[in-house]
XYZ file of C-alpha atoms in Angstrom:
591
model
C 12.839 -3.262 17.464
C 12.454 -5.813 14.615
C 15.332 -8.234 15.284
C 14.632 -11.372 13.267
C 15.214 -11.054 9.536
C 17.574 -12.161 6.794
C 17.694 -9.613 3.993
C 15.540 -6.648 5.140
C 14.467 -6.078 1.538
C 12.969 -9.593 1.454
C 11.358 -9.467 4.881
C 7.807 -9.724 3.502
C 8.707 -12.574 1.123
C 10.353 -14.570 3.897
C 7.430 -13.910 6.215
C 4.893 -15.191 3.667
C 6.953 -18.336 3.068
C 7.048 -19.071 6.792
C 3.384 -18.201 7.292
C 2.248 -20.543 4.522
C 4.509 -23.316 5.842
C 3.030 -22.903 9.338
C -0.625 -22.973 8.169
C -0.926 -25.332 5.176
C -4.434 -26.326 6.247
C -5.588 -22.722 5.815
C -3.501 -21.055 3.098
C -1.511 -21.655 -0.054
C 1.213 -19.224 -1.078
C 0.849 -17.730 -4.565
C 2.685 -14.908 -6.308
C 1.789 -11.737 -4.420
C 0.323 -13.297 -1.288
C -1.810 -16.217 -0.159
C -5.185 -17.791 -0.993
C -7.409 -20.238 0.851
C -6.221 -23.823 0.833
C -9.880 -24.859 0.714
C -10.984 -23.679 -2.695
C -14.454 -22.153 -2.225
C -17.493 -23.239 -4.224
C -17.859 -22.045 -7.779
C -19.629 -18.715 -8.110
C -18.664 -17.329 -4.702
C -17.460 -13.717 -4.586
C -13.741 -13.729 -3.788
C -13.082 -11.221 -0.983
C -9.418 -10.271 -0.967
C -7.841 -8.192 1.779
C -4.568 -6.461 1.199
C -1.939 -3.870 1.902
C 1.604 -3.689 3.116
C 2.992 -6.251 5.520
C 3.804 -5.421 9.135
C 0.185 -5.573 10.342
C -0.258 -9.230 11.289
C -2.760 -10.782 11.817
C -4.193 -8.365 9.277
C -4.182 -9.060 6.428
C -3.043 -12.595 5.668
C -3.953 -13.994 9.090
C -7.681 -13.839 8.319
C -7.677 -15.969 5.172
C -9.856 -19.031 5.541
C -13.446 -20.317 5.612
C -15.881 -17.629 6.741
C -13.421 -14.843 6.192
C -11.161 -13.712 3.311
C -10.469 -15.803 0.203
C -6.972 -14.413 -0.133
C -4.635 -11.638 0.844
C -2.373 -9.498 -1.299
C 0.818 -8.764 0.635
C 3.152 -5.876 -0.139
C 6.501 -4.938 1.337
C 6.535 -3.579 4.885
C 4.081 -0.663 5.038
C 4.009 -0.506 1.223
C 1.069 -1.128 -1.055
C 1.357 -4.318 -3.086
C 1.739 -3.801 -6.792
C -1.069 -4.137 -9.314
C 0.677 -7.252 -10.669
C 0.612 -8.870 -7.225
C -3.070 -8.020 -6.735
C -3.938 -9.419 -10.159
C -2.017 -12.626 -9.499
C -3.720 -13.293 -6.161
C -7.141 -12.519 -7.620
C -6.534 -14.881 -10.547
C -5.702 -17.669 -8.095
C -8.616 -16.955 -5.744
C -11.619 -16.177 -7.904
C -14.151 -18.907 -8.748
C -16.609 -17.155 -11.037
C -18.444 -14.776 -8.681
C -16.179 -11.778 -9.156
C -13.563 -10.166 -6.936
C -13.747 -7.518 -4.224
C -10.489 -5.927 -3.071
C -10.710 -4.465 0.454
C -7.973 -2.225 1.859
C -7.301 0.889 3.885
C -7.687 4.276 2.211
C -4.093 4.964 1.188
C -3.033 6.386 -2.164
C -0.820 3.476 -3.180
C -3.472 0.889 -2.314
C -6.206 2.805 -4.106
C -4.010 3.134 -7.181
C -2.624 -0.409 -7.422
C -5.769 -2.317 -6.488
C -7.692 -0.093 -8.878
C -5.336 -0.968 -11.718
C -5.676 -4.671 -10.929
C -9.469 -4.405 -10.883
C -9.423 -2.700 -14.280
C -7.288 -5.473 -15.733
C -9.483 -8.213 -14.277
C -12.628 -6.550 -15.614
C -11.061 -6.281 -19.067
C -10.382 -10.022 -18.885
C -14.023 -10.774 -18.121
C -13.831 -11.037 -14.324
C -15.999 -8.490 -12.535
C -13.819 -6.769 -9.942
C -14.478 -3.971 -7.478
C -12.450 -2.062 -4.893
C -13.439 -0.550 -1.593
C -11.241 1.573 0.676
C -12.027 1.690 4.402
C -12.090 5.144 6.087
C -12.560 4.567 9.828
C -9.799 6.763 11.332
C -11.586 9.810 12.771
C -8.304 11.624 13.547
C -7.068 11.738 9.954
C -9.719 14.099 8.531
C -12.819 15.957 9.803
C -16.259 14.368 9.569
C -17.251 16.578 6.646
C -14.269 15.208 4.718
C -14.607 11.578 5.790
C -13.813 10.219 2.319
C -10.185 11.284 2.908
C -9.837 9.408 6.180
C -7.378 6.539 6.567
C -8.298 2.940 7.193
C -6.841 1.527 10.417
C -8.148 -1.150 12.803
C -11.720 -0.687 11.597
C -10.554 -2.493 8.463
C -11.057 -5.697 10.408
C -14.812 -5.195 10.973
C -15.427 -4.285 7.333
C -13.378 -7.287 6.156
C -15.394 -9.562 8.435
C -18.798 -8.241 7.372
C -18.104 -8.380 3.634
C -16.543 -11.836 3.914
C -19.515 -13.207 5.832
C -21.912 -11.805 3.244
C -19.945 -13.445 0.473
C -19.923 -16.717 2.407
C -23.739 -16.562 2.560
C -23.868 -16.315 -1.239
C -24.356 -12.591 -1.774
C -23.586 -11.202 -5.230
C -20.629 -8.923 -5.864
C -22.770 -5.787 -5.763
C -24.405 -6.933 -2.547
C -21.035 -7.620 -0.918
C -19.845 -4.154 -1.927
C -22.959 -2.643 -0.326
C -22.283 -4.560 2.897
C -18.704 -3.189 2.940
C -19.985 0.351 2.370
C -22.614 -0.052 5.095
C -20.151 -1.461 7.641
C -17.649 1.278 6.868
C -20.276 4.008 7.296
C -20.996 2.738 10.836
C -17.347 2.185 11.913
C -15.180 4.660 13.783
C -11.628 4.223 15.169
C -9.313 6.363 17.286
C -5.794 5.307 18.217
C -2.843 6.435 20.314
C 0.890 5.659 20.188
C 3.336 5.512 23.091
C 6.418 4.743 20.948
C 7.213 4.286 17.265
C 8.026 1.091 15.411
C 11.305 0.065 13.789
C 11.603 -1.256 10.254
C 13.580 -4.479 9.674
C 17.259 -3.613 9.334
C 16.900 -0.211 10.968
C 18.247 0.652 14.410
C 16.060 3.686 15.102
C 12.245 3.915 15.273
C 10.332 5.815 12.620
C 9.286 8.359 15.243
C 9.591 8.900 18.958
C 7.103 10.102 21.545
C 8.447 12.227 24.432
C 8.489 10.536 27.828
C 5.154 10.917 29.577
C 3.332 11.774 26.345
C 1.159 9.926 23.842
C 0.588 10.551 20.167
C -3.147 10.864 19.437
C -4.440 9.779 16.047
C -1.599 7.554 14.876
C -1.478 5.711 11.564
C -0.743 1.987 11.242
C 2.202 2.406 8.870
C 4.567 3.878 11.397
C 3.081 7.373 11.079
C 3.158 9.366 14.328
C 0.044 10.824 15.885
C -1.475 14.047 14.642
C -1.052 15.629 18.100
C 0.556 14.921 21.470
C -0.959 14.985 24.927
C -0.122 13.846 28.433
C -0.017 10.104 29.113
C -1.829 9.727 32.422
C -3.938 6.769 33.590
C -5.763 4.025 31.716
C -9.013 5.546 32.976
C -8.265 8.904 31.401
C -7.134 7.289 28.164
C -10.413 5.345 28.090
C -12.305 8.633 28.349
C -10.259 10.095 25.486
C -10.963 7.150 23.177
C -14.618 6.619 24.063
C -15.526 10.320 24.077
C -13.814 10.813 20.732
C -15.768 8.006 19.092
C -19.115 8.878 20.678
C -18.754 12.399 19.294
C -19.103 10.839 15.829
C -21.885 8.398 16.610
C -23.917 7.673 13.425
C -27.364 9.237 13.382
C -29.144 5.860 13.285
C -26.521 3.951 15.215
C -28.526 1.982 17.755
C -27.245 0.597 21.045
C -25.464 -2.630 20.055
C -21.838 -2.232 18.921
C -19.021 -4.408 17.709
C -15.912 -3.352 19.617
C -12.211 -3.885 19.013
C -9.619 -2.734 21.536
C -6.575 -3.319 19.396
C -2.943 -3.590 20.402
C -0.422 -2.268 17.899
C 2.447 -4.672 18.453
C 4.151 -4.225 21.813
C 1.415 -3.173 24.230
C 0.910 -6.058 26.616
C -2.425 -7.886 26.739
C -2.582 -7.234 30.472
C -2.405 -3.489 29.758
C -5.189 -3.794 27.202
C -7.398 -5.558 29.720
C -6.785 -2.818 32.273
C -7.884 -0.306 29.653
C -10.862 -2.482 28.633
C -12.214 -2.467 32.199
C -12.613 1.289 31.919
C -13.733 1.303 28.278
C -16.467 -1.277 28.842
C -17.842 0.656 31.811
C -17.897 3.911 29.848
C -19.677 2.248 26.942
C -22.318 0.895 29.301
C -22.777 4.317 30.872
C -23.333 5.684 27.346
C -26.096 3.130 26.782
C -24.079 0.906 24.410
C -23.936 -2.868 24.582
C -20.744 -4.482 23.216
C -21.432 -7.570 21.097
C -18.658 -10.147 21.266
C -15.915 -7.575 21.891
C -12.370 -8.333 20.781
C -9.448 -7.295 22.973
C -6.027 -8.073 21.529
C -3.842 -7.671 18.464
C -5.774 -7.701 15.197
C -4.221 -4.842 13.164
C -0.655 -4.164 14.312
C 2.188 -1.914 13.181
C 5.298 -4.076 13.660
C 6.497 -3.334 17.213
C 4.661 -0.048 17.778
C 3.576 0.623 21.336
C 0.020 1.854 21.327
C -3.604 0.873 20.972
C -6.803 1.856 19.212
C -10.503 1.576 19.917
C -12.988 0.710 17.168
C -16.773 0.891 17.403
C -19.164 -0.361 14.748
C -22.833 0.411 15.362
C -24.673 -2.765 14.422
C -28.010 -3.492 12.818
C -29.421 -7.015 12.489
C -27.480 -7.828 9.306
C -24.164 -6.459 10.525
C -24.546 -8.267 13.836
C -25.130 -11.532 11.973
C -22.019 -10.943 9.886
C -19.969 -9.987 12.943
C -20.920 -13.179 14.748
C -20.729 -15.506 11.755
C -18.393 -18.511 12.199
C -14.937 -18.413 10.711
C -11.751 -20.468 10.783
C -8.505 -18.712 9.925
C -4.946 -18.899 11.284
C -5.453 -15.893 13.557
C -9.208 -15.602 14.142
C -11.761 -18.322 14.822
C -15.431 -18.353 15.701
C -17.777 -21.318 15.772
C -17.331 -24.146 13.276
C -17.779 -23.019 9.667
C -18.563 -25.852 7.284
C -15.610 -26.932 5.231
C -16.079 -26.940 1.478
C -15.910 -30.369 -0.193
C -12.992 -29.208 -2.342
C -10.431 -28.941 0.438
C -6.898 -29.010 -0.854
C -7.878 -28.376 -4.468
C -5.154 -26.298 -6.039
C -6.232 -23.024 -7.677
C -6.762 -23.582 -11.383
C -5.893 -21.068 -14.111
C -8.842 -19.182 -15.488
C -9.826 -19.778 -19.083
C -9.356 -16.851 -21.425
C -6.663 -15.024 -19.467
C -4.046 -13.583 -21.841
C -0.651 -15.249 -21.689
C 0.862 -11.873 -20.831
C -0.405 -11.903 -17.246
C 1.744 -14.261 -15.152
C 3.576 -17.503 -15.668
C 3.206 -20.515 -13.403
C 6.118 -19.293 -11.271
C 4.308 -15.997 -10.761
C 6.721 -13.889 -12.819
C 5.420 -11.605 -15.567
C 5.428 -13.057 -19.050
C 6.556 -10.534 -21.629
C 5.048 -10.773 -25.101
C 7.153 -10.598 -28.222
C 8.569 -7.076 -28.612
C 9.922 -5.086 -31.555
C 13.672 -5.238 -32.103
C 15.833 -2.139 -32.159
C 17.023 -1.211 -35.609
C 19.882 1.078 -36.634
C 20.506 3.984 -34.265
C 17.628 2.901 -32.032
C 20.013 0.365 -30.518
C 22.116 3.249 -29.192
C 19.038 4.819 -27.623
C 18.191 1.521 -25.900
C 21.761 1.259 -24.596
C 21.570 4.817 -23.266
C 18.323 3.934 -21.470
C 20.057 1.043 -19.720
C 23.011 3.287 -18.789
C 20.599 5.832 -17.354
C 18.925 3.168 -15.224
C 22.329 2.049 -13.924
C 23.095 5.627 -12.961
C 19.741 5.824 -11.173
C 20.583 2.553 -9.411
C 23.778 4.029 -8.010
C 22.282 7.253 -6.698
C 19.184 5.612 -5.191
C 21.219 3.058 -3.279
C 23.568 5.807 -2.118
C 20.609 7.824 -0.811
C 18.436 4.985 0.491
C 18.805 5.855 4.184
C 18.481 9.601 3.633
C 15.286 9.122 1.622
C 13.907 6.879 4.355
C 14.597 9.534 6.979
C 12.827 12.156 4.889
C 9.819 9.888 4.493
C 9.680 9.115 8.215
C 9.044 12.767 9.091
C 5.382 12.510 8.113
C 5.086 9.059 6.490
C 6.134 5.475 7.010
C 9.856 5.715 6.252
C 9.924 3.159 3.439
C 10.563 5.423 0.434
C 14.271 4.720 0.141
C 13.870 0.969 0.405
C 10.959 0.979 -2.039
C 12.912 2.981 -4.602
C 15.849 0.603 -4.321
C 13.644 -2.445 -4.824
C 12.090 -0.759 -7.830
C 15.335 0.258 -9.514
C 16.911 -3.164 -8.858
C 14.046 -4.832 -10.709
C 14.026 -2.199 -13.441
C 17.732 -2.585 -14.193
C 17.475 -6.380 -14.371
C 14.464 -6.229 -16.689
C 16.044 -3.568 -18.915
C 19.284 -5.536 -19.193
C 17.404 -8.637 -20.258
C 15.361 -6.747 -22.831
C 18.462 -5.006 -24.170
C 20.323 -8.320 -24.400
C 17.445 -9.545 -26.569
C 17.934 -6.490 -28.821
C 14.584 -4.995 -27.832
C 13.657 -1.550 -29.119
C 13.891 1.424 -26.714
C 10.153 1.397 -26.025
C 10.293 -2.263 -25.013
C 13.365 -1.741 -22.833
C 11.692 1.080 -20.909
C 8.360 -0.737 -20.751
C 10.061 -3.809 -19.280
C 11.881 -1.593 -16.778
C 8.705 0.250 -15.832
C 6.606 -2.870 -15.439
C 9.278 -4.521 -13.301
C 9.671 -1.403 -11.150
C 5.913 -1.226 -10.513
C 5.591 -4.967 -9.844
C 8.489 -5.197 -7.415
C 8.326 -1.883 -5.554
C 4.562 -1.582 -5.149
C 3.301 1.512 -3.388
C 2.431 4.809 -4.962
C 5.918 5.595 -6.214
C 6.313 2.168 -7.791
C 3.136 2.547 -9.833
C 4.029 6.109 -10.869
C 7.590 5.304 -11.913
C 6.305 2.309 -13.848
C 3.737 4.405 -15.693
C 6.239 7.169 -16.388
C 8.940 4.924 -17.827
C 6.463 3.095 -20.022
C 5.071 6.425 -21.319
C 8.541 7.736 -22.165
C 9.347 4.596 -24.087
C 6.094 4.657 -26.029
C 7.190 7.873 -27.739
C 10.532 6.561 -28.985
C 11.016 5.147 -32.516
C 12.201 1.568 -33.113
C 14.407 2.213 -36.135
C 16.343 5.420 -35.430
C 17.396 7.866 -32.776
C 14.524 10.073 -31.572
C 14.168 13.650 -32.762
C 13.932 16.566 -30.404
C 10.170 16.938 -30.830
C 9.699 13.230 -30.126
C 11.726 13.581 -26.907
C 9.681 16.609 -25.855
C 6.438 14.741 -26.477
C 7.760 11.647 -24.661
C 8.531 13.745 -21.573
C 5.096 15.363 -21.720
C 3.505 11.923 -22.081
C 5.295 10.756 -18.940
C 3.942 13.717 -16.985
C 0.430 13.044 -18.293
C 0.689 9.366 -17.349
C 1.893 10.140 -13.819
C -0.690 12.847 -13.131
C -3.468 10.832 -14.728
C -2.718 7.844 -12.529
C -1.874 9.593 -9.275
C -4.278 12.566 -9.634
C -1.639 14.878 -8.150
C -1.107 18.461 -9.281
C 1.756 20.890 -8.693
C 1.495 22.164 -5.134
C 0.247 18.868 -3.660
C 3.764 18.103 -2.351
C 4.476 14.998 -4.415
C 7.020 14.033 -7.046
C 4.869 15.987 -9.548
C 6.286 19.163 -8.014
C 9.678 18.192 -9.435
C 8.489 16.360 -12.546
C 6.250 19.096 -13.943
C 8.897 21.854 -13.953
C 11.448 19.401 -15.375
C 9.177 18.471 -18.273
C 8.283 22.098 -18.993
C 11.909 23.223 -18.953
C 13.097 20.259 -21.024
C 10.429 20.580 -23.711
C 10.799 24.361 -23.979
C 14.586 24.142 -24.264
C 14.366 21.488 -26.988
C 11.856 23.535 -28.968
C 14.135 26.574 -28.639
C 16.930 24.640 -30.318
C 19.008 23.674 -27.257
C 20.904 20.407 -27.568
C 19.350 17.380 -25.894
C 22.157 17.040 -23.350
C 22.071 20.705 -22.354
C 18.274 20.760 -22.262
C 18.200 17.721 -19.993
C 20.930 19.111 -17.729
C 19.201 22.455 -17.303
C 15.819 20.816 -16.705
C 17.326 18.475 -14.096
C 18.668 21.479 -12.204
C 15.194 23.018 -12.371
C 13.759 19.797 -10.881
C 16.384 19.812 -8.109
C 15.467 23.348 -7.105
C 11.748 22.566 -7.277
C 12.256 19.499 -5.083
C 14.007 21.573 -2.429
C 11.190 24.106 -2.528
C 8.629 21.455 -1.631
C 9.839 21.929 1.963
C 7.555 24.943 2.181
C 4.456 23.084 0.946
C 1.681 21.381 2.910
C 0.927 17.873 1.619
C -2.561 17.508 0.174
C -2.360 13.860 -0.849
C -0.883 10.623 0.463
C 0.127 9.443 3.909
C 1.779 12.747 4.831
C -1.502 14.668 4.500
C -2.806 13.975 8.043
C 0.552 15.233 9.383
C 0.729 18.321 7.177
C 2.161 20.612 9.874
C 4.912 18.149 10.720
C 5.839 17.920 7.027
C 6.413 21.669 6.607
C 10.131 22.381 6.513
C 11.027 18.999 4.999
C 11.084 18.397 1.230
C 8.935 15.691 -0.280
C 10.907 12.424 -0.550
C 9.349 11.520 -3.895
C 10.350 14.840 -5.415
C 13.845 14.568 -3.914
C 14.448 11.068 -5.266
C 13.155 12.037 -8.719
C 15.419 15.081 -8.842
C 18.400 13.022 -7.718
C 17.782 10.505 -10.495
C 17.353 13.214 -13.152
C 20.520 14.998 -12.047
C 22.523 11.753 -12.115
C 21.141 10.768 -15.499
C 22.101 14.204 -16.840
C 25.670 13.649 -15.676
C 25.704 10.209 -17.255
C 24.434 11.587 -20.567
C 27.435 13.924 -20.703
C 29.831 10.997 -20.469
C 31.177 9.188 -23.571
C 29.238 6.077 -24.560
C 30.592 2.986 -22.880
C 29.679 -0.634 -22.271
C 26.684 -1.032 -20.001
C 27.817 -2.488 -16.646
C 26.268 -5.704 -15.400
C 24.720 -5.953 -11.946
C 26.195 -8.562 -9.658
């Protein structure tokens, strides 16, 4: 159980503040994460690790000479936002380009990809690479859909060492690809982890059982089997990995026997005695094996075994010296610019981030005439969404924990809190409806992170873009705005109806709303009817098998439970419909 916290919603922020205060010789805190306190030489590729918090010492614990140049840190088990990734990259890069490295999860792929696009548009070459080492999460013929778990660490290390040697961005990407292609991981869980502020674990494992093929975000295993002896578990892990030995693997392997948060080191060493013997019997020679906690999952009880089949280059990278808060080897040379504060990059638009790390909004059009009423209605709608999401936070978290990481309710609340504050500020400045919704969407995406944060941000911004600045919108404009939101969400997330995502509620809502408007139904009645369509569609997702996201590896477990993203969207739409039927009133202020 996670016992030490202040505000659970700020757990990651408080952790980063304490981490940076404890390791000032290694890291400097910046908006979105940390960067190396020793600013690397000019022209070096900046290798940035990232993902949700809860995995220490991955990801921020390996920032320092010989390893990562920075780490982008999201909320617990939640992808950082694109704004966070961009801010850390801006602070870390020194002219050689940026490589984001992360596990293969939809939110990470989406948000780091958006940040890389923005950096590239600003003249900074940026690439992304998602690690896919978890053999339990998809079959070998579909390896591109596998998750990244403890094998992340080996890929991070190899790419970082190549960058430290002076490799170009393209060369560092190739090293990451090569290391990933030779890395396999299999893990087991004995008990689930507990999010800060929660009293119950995200999942349980029956007494005497283990969950095989766990995820590192609190996801349970894909199957259960008997928990017997360390010797038999060693056979399960080793045999599973050897069954996927690369064709040209060789005999020398990097090995990580990784604890997930509450498995004792003594237990890991008991297991390692059997694992090391089995590897030797299979003709494999471990090279500087690591036994301990490198990629955890809060307080999860469990472990994983990672093998990377080495060639000469990968072995050199694996053994290269490094000096970070959580991982040290040899004595890497310090750069002569130790303590130099990150400097702002020339040519970056003033709309990126301010010196305090908060987004800087450009000048926006002012609402004119009846458009002011539309902007006020948008703020009222966001307040209504705020109420229902906070009321349903725990229920949404429980839905998400069935086959995911249980953070959906908390993420939605963080997003709507930020969206309401940003919309209120924009409305107070007499911003036009488009600007109010754009501010809300950008704040939602930046604060919530994750897949849902990015999608809600894109959807709100797209709705606003279709609204006029000088008058109330017409029915055709509203229909097109709704259709634009759907296009933005599906274009970004690549989900289709039937994938068991929020699109399964959004698509029928948009279709029903647009058709009703074009048939002459009033806006209020069209929205109310479409919201009911979305609610029904969300409930019907219980019968679907997830084809995207973290729930996909646990598809069978998900059947019978509706998708939390679809449920939260339908709840918001239904509440906004009720709000729209009420007489106009003064927009309430958040305390």
